[in-house]
PDB file of C-alpha atoms in Angstrom:
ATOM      1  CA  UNK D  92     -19.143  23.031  13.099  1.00 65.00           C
ATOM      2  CA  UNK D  93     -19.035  20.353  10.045  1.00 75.00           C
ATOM      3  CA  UNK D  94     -21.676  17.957   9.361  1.00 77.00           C
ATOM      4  CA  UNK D  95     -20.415  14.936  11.184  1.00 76.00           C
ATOM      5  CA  UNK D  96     -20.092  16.746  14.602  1.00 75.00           C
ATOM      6  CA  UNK D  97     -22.210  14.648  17.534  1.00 72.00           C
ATOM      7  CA  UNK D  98     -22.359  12.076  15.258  1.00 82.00           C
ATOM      8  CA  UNK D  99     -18.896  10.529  14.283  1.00 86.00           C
ATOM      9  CA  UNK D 100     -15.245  11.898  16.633  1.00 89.00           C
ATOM     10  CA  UNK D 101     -13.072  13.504  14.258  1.00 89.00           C
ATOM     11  CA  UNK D 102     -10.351  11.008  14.860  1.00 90.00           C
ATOM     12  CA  UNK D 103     -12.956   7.905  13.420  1.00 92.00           C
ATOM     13  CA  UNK D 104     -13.905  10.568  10.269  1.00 93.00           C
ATOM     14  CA  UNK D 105      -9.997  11.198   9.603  1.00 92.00           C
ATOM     15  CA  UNK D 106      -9.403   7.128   9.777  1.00 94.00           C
ATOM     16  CA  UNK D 107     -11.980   5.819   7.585  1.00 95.00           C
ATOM     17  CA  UNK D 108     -13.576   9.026   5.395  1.00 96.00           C
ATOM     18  CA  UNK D 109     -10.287   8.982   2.872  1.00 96.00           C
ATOM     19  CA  UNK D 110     -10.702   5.381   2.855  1.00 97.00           C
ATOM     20  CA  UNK D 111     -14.750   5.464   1.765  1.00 97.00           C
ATOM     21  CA  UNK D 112     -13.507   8.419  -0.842  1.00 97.00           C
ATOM     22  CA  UNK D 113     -11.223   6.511  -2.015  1.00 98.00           C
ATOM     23  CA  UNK D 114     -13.405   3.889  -3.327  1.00 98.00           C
ATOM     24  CA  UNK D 115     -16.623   6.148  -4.092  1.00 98.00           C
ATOM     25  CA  UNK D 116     -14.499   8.238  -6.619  1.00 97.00           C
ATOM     26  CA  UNK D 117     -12.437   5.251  -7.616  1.00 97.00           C
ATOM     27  CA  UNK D 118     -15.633   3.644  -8.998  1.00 96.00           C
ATOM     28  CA  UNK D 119     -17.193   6.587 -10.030  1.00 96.00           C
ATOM     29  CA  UNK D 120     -14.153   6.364 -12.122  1.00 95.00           C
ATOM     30  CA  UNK D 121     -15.083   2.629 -12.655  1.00 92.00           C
ATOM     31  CA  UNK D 122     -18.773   3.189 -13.577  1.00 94.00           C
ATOM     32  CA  UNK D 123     -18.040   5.367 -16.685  1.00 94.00           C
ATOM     33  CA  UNK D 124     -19.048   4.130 -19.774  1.00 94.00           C
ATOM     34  CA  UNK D 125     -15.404   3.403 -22.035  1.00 89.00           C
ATOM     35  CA  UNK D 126     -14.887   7.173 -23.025  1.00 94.00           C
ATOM     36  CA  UNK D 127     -12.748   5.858 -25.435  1.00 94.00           C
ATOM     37  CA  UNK D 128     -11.894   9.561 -26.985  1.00 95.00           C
ATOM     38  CA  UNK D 129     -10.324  10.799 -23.616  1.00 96.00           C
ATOM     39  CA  UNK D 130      -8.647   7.610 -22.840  1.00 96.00           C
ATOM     40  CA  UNK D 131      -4.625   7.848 -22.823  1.00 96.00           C
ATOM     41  CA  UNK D 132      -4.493   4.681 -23.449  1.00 95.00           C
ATOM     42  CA  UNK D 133      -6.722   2.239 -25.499  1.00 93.00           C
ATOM     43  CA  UNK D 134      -8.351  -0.599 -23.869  1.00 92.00           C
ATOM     44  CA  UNK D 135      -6.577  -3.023 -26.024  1.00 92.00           C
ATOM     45  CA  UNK D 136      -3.548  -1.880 -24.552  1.00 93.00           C
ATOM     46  CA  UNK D 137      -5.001  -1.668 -20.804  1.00 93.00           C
ATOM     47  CA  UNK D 138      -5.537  -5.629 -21.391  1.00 92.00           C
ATOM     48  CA  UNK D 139      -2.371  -6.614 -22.876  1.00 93.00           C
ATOM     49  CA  UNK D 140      -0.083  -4.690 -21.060  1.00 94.00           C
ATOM     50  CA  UNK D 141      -1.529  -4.967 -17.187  1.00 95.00           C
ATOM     51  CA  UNK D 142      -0.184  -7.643 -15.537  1.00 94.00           C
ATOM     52  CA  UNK D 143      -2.039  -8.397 -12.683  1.00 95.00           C
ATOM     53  CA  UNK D 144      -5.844  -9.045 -12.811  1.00 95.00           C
ATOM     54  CA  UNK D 145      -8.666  -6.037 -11.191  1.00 95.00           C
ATOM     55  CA  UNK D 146      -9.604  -9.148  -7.946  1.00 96.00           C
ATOM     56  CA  UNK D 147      -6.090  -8.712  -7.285  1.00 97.00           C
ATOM     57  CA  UNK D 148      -5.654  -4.890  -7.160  1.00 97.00           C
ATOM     58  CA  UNK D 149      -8.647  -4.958  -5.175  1.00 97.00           C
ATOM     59  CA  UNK D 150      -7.284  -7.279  -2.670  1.00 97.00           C
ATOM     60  CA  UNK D 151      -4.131  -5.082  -2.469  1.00 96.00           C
ATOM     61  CA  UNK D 152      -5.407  -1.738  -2.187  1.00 97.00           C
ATOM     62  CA  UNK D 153      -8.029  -3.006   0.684  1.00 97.00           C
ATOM     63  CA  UNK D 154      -5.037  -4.536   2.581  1.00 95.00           C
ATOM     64  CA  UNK D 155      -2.945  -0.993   2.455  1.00 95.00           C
ATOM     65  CA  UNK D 156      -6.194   0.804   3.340  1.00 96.00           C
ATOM     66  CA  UNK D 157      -6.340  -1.913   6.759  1.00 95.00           C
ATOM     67  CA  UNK D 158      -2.562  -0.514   7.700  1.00 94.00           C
ATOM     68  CA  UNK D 159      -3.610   3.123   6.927  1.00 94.00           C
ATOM     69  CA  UNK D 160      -6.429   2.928   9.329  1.00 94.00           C
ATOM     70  CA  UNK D 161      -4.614   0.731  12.133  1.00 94.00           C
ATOM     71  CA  UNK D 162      -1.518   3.815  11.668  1.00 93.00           C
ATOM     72  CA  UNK D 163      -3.905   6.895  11.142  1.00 92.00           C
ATOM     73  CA  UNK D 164      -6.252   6.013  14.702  1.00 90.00           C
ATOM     74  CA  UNK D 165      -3.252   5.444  16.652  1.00 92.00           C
ATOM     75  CA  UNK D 166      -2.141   8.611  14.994  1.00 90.00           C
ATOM     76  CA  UNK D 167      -4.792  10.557  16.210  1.00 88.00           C
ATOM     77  CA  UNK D 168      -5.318   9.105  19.441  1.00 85.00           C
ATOM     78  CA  UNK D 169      -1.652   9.907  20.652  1.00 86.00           C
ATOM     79  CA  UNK D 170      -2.093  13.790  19.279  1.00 85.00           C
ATOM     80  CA  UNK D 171      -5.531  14.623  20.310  1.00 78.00           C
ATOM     81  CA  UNK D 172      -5.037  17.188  23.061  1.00 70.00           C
ATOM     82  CA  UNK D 173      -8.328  18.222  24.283  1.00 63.00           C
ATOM     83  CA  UNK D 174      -8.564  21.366  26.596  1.00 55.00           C
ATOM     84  CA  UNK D 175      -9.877  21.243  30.141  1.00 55.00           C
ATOM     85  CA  UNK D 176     -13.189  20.751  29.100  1.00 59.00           C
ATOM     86  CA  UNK D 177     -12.862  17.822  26.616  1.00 59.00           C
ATOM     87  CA  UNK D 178     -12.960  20.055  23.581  1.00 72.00           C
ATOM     88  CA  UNK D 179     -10.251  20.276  21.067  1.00 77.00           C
ATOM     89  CA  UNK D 180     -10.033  23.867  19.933  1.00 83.00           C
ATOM     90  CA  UNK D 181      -9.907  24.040  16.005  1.00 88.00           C
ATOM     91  CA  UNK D 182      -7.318  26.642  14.700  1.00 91.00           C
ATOM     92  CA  UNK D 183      -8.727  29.837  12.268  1.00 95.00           C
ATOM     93  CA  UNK D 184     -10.071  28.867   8.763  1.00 95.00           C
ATOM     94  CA  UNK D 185      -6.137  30.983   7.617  1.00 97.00           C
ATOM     95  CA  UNK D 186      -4.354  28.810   9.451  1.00 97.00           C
ATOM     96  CA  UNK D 187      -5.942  25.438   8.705  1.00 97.00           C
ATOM     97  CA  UNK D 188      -5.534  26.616   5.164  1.00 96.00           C
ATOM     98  CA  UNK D 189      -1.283  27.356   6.020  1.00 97.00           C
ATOM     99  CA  UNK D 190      -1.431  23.474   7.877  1.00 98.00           C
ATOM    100  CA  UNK D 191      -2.635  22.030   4.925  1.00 97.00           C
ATOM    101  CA  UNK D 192      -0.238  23.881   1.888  1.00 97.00           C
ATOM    102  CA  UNK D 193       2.701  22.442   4.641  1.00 98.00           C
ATOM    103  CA  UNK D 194       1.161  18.885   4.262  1.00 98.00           C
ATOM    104  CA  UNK D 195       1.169  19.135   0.260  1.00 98.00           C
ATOM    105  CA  UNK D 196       4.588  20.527   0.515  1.00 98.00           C
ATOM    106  CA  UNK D 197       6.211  17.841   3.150  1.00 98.00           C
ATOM    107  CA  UNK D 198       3.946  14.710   1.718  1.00 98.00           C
ATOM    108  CA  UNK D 199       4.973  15.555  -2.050  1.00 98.00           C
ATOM    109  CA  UNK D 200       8.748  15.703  -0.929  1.00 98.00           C
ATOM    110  CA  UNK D 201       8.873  12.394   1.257  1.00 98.00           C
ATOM    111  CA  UNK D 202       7.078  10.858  -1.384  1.00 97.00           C
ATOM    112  CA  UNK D 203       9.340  12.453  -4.066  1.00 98.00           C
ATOM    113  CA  UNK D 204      12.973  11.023  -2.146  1.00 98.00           C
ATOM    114  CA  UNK D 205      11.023   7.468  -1.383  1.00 97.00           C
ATOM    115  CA  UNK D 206       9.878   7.068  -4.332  1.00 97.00           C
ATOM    116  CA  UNK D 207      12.680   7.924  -6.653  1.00 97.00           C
ATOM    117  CA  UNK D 208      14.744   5.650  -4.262  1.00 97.00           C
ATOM    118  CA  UNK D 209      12.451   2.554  -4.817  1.00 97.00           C
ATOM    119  CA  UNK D 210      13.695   3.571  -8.433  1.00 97.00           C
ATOM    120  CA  UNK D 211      16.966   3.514  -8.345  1.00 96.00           C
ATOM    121  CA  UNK D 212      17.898   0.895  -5.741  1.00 97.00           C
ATOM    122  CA  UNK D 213      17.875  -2.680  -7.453  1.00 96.00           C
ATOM    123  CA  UNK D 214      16.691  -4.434  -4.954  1.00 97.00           C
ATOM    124  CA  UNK D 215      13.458  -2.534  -4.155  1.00 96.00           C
ATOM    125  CA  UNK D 216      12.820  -1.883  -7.507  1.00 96.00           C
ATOM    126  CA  UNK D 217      12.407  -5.573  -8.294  1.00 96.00           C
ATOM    127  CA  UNK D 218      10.964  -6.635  -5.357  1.00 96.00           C
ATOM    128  CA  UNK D 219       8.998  -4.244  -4.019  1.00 96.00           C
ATOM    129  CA  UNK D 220       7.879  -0.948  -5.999  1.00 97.00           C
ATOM    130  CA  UNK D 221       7.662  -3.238  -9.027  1.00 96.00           C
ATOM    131  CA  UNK D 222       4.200  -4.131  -8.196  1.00 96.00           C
ATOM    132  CA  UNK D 223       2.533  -1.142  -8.730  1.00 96.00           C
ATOM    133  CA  UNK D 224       3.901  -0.882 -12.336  1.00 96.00           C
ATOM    134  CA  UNK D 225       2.263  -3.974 -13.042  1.00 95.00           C
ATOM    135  CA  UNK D 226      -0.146  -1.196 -13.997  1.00 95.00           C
ATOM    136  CA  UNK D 227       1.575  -0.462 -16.734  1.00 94.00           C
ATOM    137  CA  UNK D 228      -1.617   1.542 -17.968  1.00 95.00           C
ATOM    138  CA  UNK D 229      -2.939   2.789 -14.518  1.00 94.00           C
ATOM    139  CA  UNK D 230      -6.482   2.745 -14.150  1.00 96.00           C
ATOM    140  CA  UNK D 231      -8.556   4.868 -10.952  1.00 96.00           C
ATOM    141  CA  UNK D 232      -9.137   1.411  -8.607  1.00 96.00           C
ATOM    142  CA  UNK D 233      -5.736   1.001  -9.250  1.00 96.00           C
ATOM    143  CA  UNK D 234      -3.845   4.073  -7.708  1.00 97.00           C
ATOM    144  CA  UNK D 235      -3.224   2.377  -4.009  1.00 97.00           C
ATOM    145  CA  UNK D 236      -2.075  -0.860  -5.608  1.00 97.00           C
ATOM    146  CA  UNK D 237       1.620  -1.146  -4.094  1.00 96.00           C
ATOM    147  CA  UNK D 238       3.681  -3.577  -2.284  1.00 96.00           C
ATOM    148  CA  UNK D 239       2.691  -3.347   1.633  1.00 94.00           C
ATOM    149  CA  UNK D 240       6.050  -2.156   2.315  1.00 95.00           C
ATOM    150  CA  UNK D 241       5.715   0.855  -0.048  1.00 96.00           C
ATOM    151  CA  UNK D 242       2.533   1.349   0.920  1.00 94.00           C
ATOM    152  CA  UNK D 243       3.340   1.435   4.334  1.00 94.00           C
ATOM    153  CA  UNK D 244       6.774   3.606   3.567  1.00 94.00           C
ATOM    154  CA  UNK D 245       5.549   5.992   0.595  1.00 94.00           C
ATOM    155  CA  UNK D 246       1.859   6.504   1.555  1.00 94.00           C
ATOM    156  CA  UNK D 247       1.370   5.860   5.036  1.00 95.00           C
ATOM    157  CA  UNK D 248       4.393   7.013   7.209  1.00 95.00           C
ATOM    158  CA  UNK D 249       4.655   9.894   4.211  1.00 96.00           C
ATOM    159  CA  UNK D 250       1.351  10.921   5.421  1.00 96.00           C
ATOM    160  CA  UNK D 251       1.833  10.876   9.167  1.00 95.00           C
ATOM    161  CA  UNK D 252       5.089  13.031   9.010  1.00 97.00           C
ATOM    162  CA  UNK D 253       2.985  15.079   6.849  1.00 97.00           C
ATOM    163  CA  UNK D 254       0.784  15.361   9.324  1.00 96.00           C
ATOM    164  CA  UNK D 255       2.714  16.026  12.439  1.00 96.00           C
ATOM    165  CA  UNK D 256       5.405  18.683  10.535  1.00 97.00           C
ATOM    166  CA  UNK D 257       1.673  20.584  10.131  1.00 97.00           C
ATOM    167  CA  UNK D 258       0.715  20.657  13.105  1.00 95.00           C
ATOM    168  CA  UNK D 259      -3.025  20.091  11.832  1.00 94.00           C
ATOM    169  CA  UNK D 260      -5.621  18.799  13.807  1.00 93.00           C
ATOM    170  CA  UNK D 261      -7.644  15.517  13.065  1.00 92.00           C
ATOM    171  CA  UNK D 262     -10.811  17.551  12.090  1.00 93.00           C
ATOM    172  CA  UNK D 263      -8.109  19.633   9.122  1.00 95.00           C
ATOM    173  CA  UNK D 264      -6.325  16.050   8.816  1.00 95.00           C
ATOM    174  CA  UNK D 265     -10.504  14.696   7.418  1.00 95.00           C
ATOM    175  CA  UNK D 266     -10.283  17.468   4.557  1.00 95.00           C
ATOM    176  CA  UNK D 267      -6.137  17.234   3.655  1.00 97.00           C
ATOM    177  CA  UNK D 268      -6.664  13.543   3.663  1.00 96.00           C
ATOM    178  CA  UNK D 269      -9.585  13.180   1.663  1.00 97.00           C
ATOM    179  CA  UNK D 270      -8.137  16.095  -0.904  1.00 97.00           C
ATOM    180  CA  UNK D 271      -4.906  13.704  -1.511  1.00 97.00           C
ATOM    181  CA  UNK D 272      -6.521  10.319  -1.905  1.00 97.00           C
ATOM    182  CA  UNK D 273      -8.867  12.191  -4.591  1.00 97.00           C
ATOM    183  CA  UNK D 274      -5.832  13.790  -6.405  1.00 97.00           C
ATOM    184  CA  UNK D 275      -4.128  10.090  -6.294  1.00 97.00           C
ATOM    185  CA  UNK D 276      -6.980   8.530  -7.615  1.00 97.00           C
ATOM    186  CA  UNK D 277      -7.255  11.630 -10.451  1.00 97.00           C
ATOM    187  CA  UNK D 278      -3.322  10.868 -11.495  1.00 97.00           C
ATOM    188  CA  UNK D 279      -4.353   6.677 -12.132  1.00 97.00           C
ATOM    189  CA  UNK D 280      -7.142   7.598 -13.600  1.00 96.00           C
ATOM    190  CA  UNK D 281      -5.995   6.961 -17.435  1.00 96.00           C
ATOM    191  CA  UNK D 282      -8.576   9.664 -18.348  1.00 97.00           C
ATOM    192  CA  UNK D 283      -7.972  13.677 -19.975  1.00 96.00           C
ATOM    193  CA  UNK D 284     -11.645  14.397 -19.234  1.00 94.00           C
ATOM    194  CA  UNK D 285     -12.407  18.301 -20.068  1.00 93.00           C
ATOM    195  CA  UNK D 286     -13.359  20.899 -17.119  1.00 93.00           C
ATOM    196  CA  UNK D 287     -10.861  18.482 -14.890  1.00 95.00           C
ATOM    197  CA  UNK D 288      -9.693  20.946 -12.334  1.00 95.00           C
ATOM    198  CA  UNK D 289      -6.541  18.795 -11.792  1.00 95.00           C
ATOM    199  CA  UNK D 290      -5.385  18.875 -15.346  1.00 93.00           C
ATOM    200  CA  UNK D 291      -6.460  22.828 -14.840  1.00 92.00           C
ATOM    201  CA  UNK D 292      -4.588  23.816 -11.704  1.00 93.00           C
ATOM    202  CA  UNK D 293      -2.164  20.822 -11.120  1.00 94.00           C
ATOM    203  CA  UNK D 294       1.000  20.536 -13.504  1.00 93.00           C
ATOM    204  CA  UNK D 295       1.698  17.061 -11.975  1.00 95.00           C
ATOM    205  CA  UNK D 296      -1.561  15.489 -13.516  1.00 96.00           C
ATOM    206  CA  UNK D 297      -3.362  11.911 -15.174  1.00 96.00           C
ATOM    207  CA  UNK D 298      -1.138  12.413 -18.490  1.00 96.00           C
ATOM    208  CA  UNK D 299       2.411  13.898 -16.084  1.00 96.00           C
ATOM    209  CA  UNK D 300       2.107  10.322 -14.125  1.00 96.00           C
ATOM    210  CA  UNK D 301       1.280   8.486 -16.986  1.00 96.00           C
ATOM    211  CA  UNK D 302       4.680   9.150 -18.746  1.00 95.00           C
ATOM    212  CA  UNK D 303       6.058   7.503 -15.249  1.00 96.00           C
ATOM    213  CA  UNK D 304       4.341   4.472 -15.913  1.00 94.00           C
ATOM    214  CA  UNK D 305       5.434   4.445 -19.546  1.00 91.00           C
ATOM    215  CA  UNK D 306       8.694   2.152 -20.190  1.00 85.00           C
ATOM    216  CA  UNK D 307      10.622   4.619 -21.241  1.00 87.00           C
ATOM    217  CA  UNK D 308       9.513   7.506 -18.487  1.00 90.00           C
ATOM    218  CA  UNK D 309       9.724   5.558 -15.057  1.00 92.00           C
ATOM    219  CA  UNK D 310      13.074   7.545 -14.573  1.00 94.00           C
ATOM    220  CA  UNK D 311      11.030  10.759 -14.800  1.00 96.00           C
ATOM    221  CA  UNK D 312       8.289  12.670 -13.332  1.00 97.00           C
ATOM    222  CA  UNK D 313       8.738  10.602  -9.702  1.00 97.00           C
ATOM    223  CA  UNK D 314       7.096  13.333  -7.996  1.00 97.00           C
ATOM    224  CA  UNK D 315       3.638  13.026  -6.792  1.00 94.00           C
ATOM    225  CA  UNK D 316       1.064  13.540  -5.514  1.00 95.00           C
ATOM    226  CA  UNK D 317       0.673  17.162  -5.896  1.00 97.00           C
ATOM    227  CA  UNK D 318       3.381  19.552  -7.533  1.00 96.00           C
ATOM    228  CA  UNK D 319       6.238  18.759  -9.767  1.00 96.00           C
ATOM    229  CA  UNK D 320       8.714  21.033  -8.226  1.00 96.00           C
ATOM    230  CA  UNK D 321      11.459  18.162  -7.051  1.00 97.00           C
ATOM    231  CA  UNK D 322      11.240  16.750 -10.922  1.00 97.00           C
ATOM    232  CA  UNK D 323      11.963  20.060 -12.021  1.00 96.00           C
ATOM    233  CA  UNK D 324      14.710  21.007  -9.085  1.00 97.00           C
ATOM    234  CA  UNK D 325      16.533  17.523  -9.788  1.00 97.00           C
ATOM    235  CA  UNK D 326      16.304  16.953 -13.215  1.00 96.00           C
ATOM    236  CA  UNK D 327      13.947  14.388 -13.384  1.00 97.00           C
ATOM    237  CA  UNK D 328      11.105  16.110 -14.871  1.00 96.00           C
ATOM    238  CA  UNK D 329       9.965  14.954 -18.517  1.00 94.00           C
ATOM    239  CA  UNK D 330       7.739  17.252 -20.357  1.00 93.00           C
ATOM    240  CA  UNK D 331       5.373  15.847 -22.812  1.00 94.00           C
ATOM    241  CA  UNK D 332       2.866  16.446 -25.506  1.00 94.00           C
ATOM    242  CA  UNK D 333      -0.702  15.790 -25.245  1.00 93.00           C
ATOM    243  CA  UNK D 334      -1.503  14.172 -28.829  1.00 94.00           C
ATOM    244  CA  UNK D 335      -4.556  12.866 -29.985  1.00 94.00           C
ATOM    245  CA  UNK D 336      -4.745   9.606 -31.645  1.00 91.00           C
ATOM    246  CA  UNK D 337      -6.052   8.643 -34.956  1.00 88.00           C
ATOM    247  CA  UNK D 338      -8.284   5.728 -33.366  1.00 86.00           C
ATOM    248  CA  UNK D 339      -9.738   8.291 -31.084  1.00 89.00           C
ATOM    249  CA  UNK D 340      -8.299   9.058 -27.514  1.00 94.00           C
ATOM    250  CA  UNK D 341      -4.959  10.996 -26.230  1.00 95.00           C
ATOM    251  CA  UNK D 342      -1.251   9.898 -25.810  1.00 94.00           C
ATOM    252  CA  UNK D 343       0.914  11.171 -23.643  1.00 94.00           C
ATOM    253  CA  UNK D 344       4.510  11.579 -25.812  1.00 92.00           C
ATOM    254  CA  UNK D 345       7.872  12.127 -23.958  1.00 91.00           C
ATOM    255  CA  UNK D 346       9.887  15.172 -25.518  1.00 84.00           C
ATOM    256  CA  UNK D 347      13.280  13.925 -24.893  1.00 68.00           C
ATOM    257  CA  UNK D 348      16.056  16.934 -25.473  1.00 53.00           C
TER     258      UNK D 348
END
């Protein structure tokens, strides 16, 4: 039993939960005082290299979040399979666990392919993934700001094939769901805050995406949002070092070979 049972269906929790998550830890994120000695980068730079104003990310995020929720109910509504008594049976706690390692697993390497694609292809680059590297010094609010196309292509059918291949139900889909919009919101974050269990346990991190959104890194580290394994299999992985500036704060330096 979880907390929202008799209250909310799973199906409505799986649509909207990631989507209030989203924007709880995204301005917890917001909320913080400047922290300016575990920024990567300074808040000069944040306002002189962004080029698109925080009324506009807002407006883009909320209208990839309205696509997300029309796509994830009618998700859910064509794979609910209730037994003869109207219940959907929940797999064991082992294999909800196996469901949602898939998920990570197929959503990192759709997301990998897509994304280094929007790279590399002209044409998309300019007028499409572009957007989101307005961000040139990514910031939590930030994280879903894309292009609707990519957000519909990278985030949104990357998440329903991740989804089906798992075979998870919508109750599992609430926890995998929320877990990944946290971890995307960690990676725009622009903070290397100690005790950060992502920067502990995750490779692929705040400072690994930040070299992407550096000039000279957005051919490198396209993997996201949780491993680095593709970067590493296809040669587009770009270690770094984590150095901390004299004005107070950390950069995130490319080591080029």
């Amino acid at each position: 039993m979880v907390f929202w049972e008799g209250y909310v269906s799973d199906e409505a929790m799986g649509t909207f939960a990631p989507i209030v998550v989203y924007w709880l830890y995204a301005g917890f994120y917001q909320l913080l005082p400047p922290l300016d000695k575990y920024r990567l980068h300074t808040r000069k730079e944040e306002e002189e290299k962004n080029l698109v104003p925080l009324p506009k990310v807002v407006k883009g995020v909320l209208l990839q979040q309205l696509v997300q929720a029309i796509v994830a109910h009618g998700l859910f509504w064509l794979t609910s399979t209730p037994d003869t008594s109207g219940i959907i049976i929940q797999p064991p706690i082992a294999i909800q666990t196996v469901q949602i390692i898939i998920a990570m697993f197929v959503m990192d390497t759709w997301q990998y392919f897509v994304h280094r694609y929007m790279h590399q292809n002209k044409f998309l680059y300019r007028h499409v993934h572009s957007q989101h590297h307005r961000l040139v010094v990514p910031y939590a609010i930030g994280a879903l700001y894309n292009h609707p196309l990519e957000g519909l292509l990278l985030d949104t059918v990357g998440g329903a094939i991740s989804f089906l291949v798992s075979g998870m139900t919508a109750r599992t889909g609430v926890i995998f769901f929320c877990f990944a919009m946290v971890k995307t919101v960690d990676d725009h974050c622009g903070l290397w805050l100690p005790g950060n269990i992502f920067h502990i346990f995750f490779q692929n991190n705040t400072a690994y995406h930040d070299i992407h959104h550096q000039l000279q890194g957005t051919k490198y580290n396209y993997s996201q949002p949780f491993f680095s394994i593709w970067d590493k299999i296809l040669g587009t992985h770009m270690p770094y070092d984590l150095v901390k500036r004299a004005e107070g704060g950390f950069e995130a330096r490319l080591m080029k070979d």
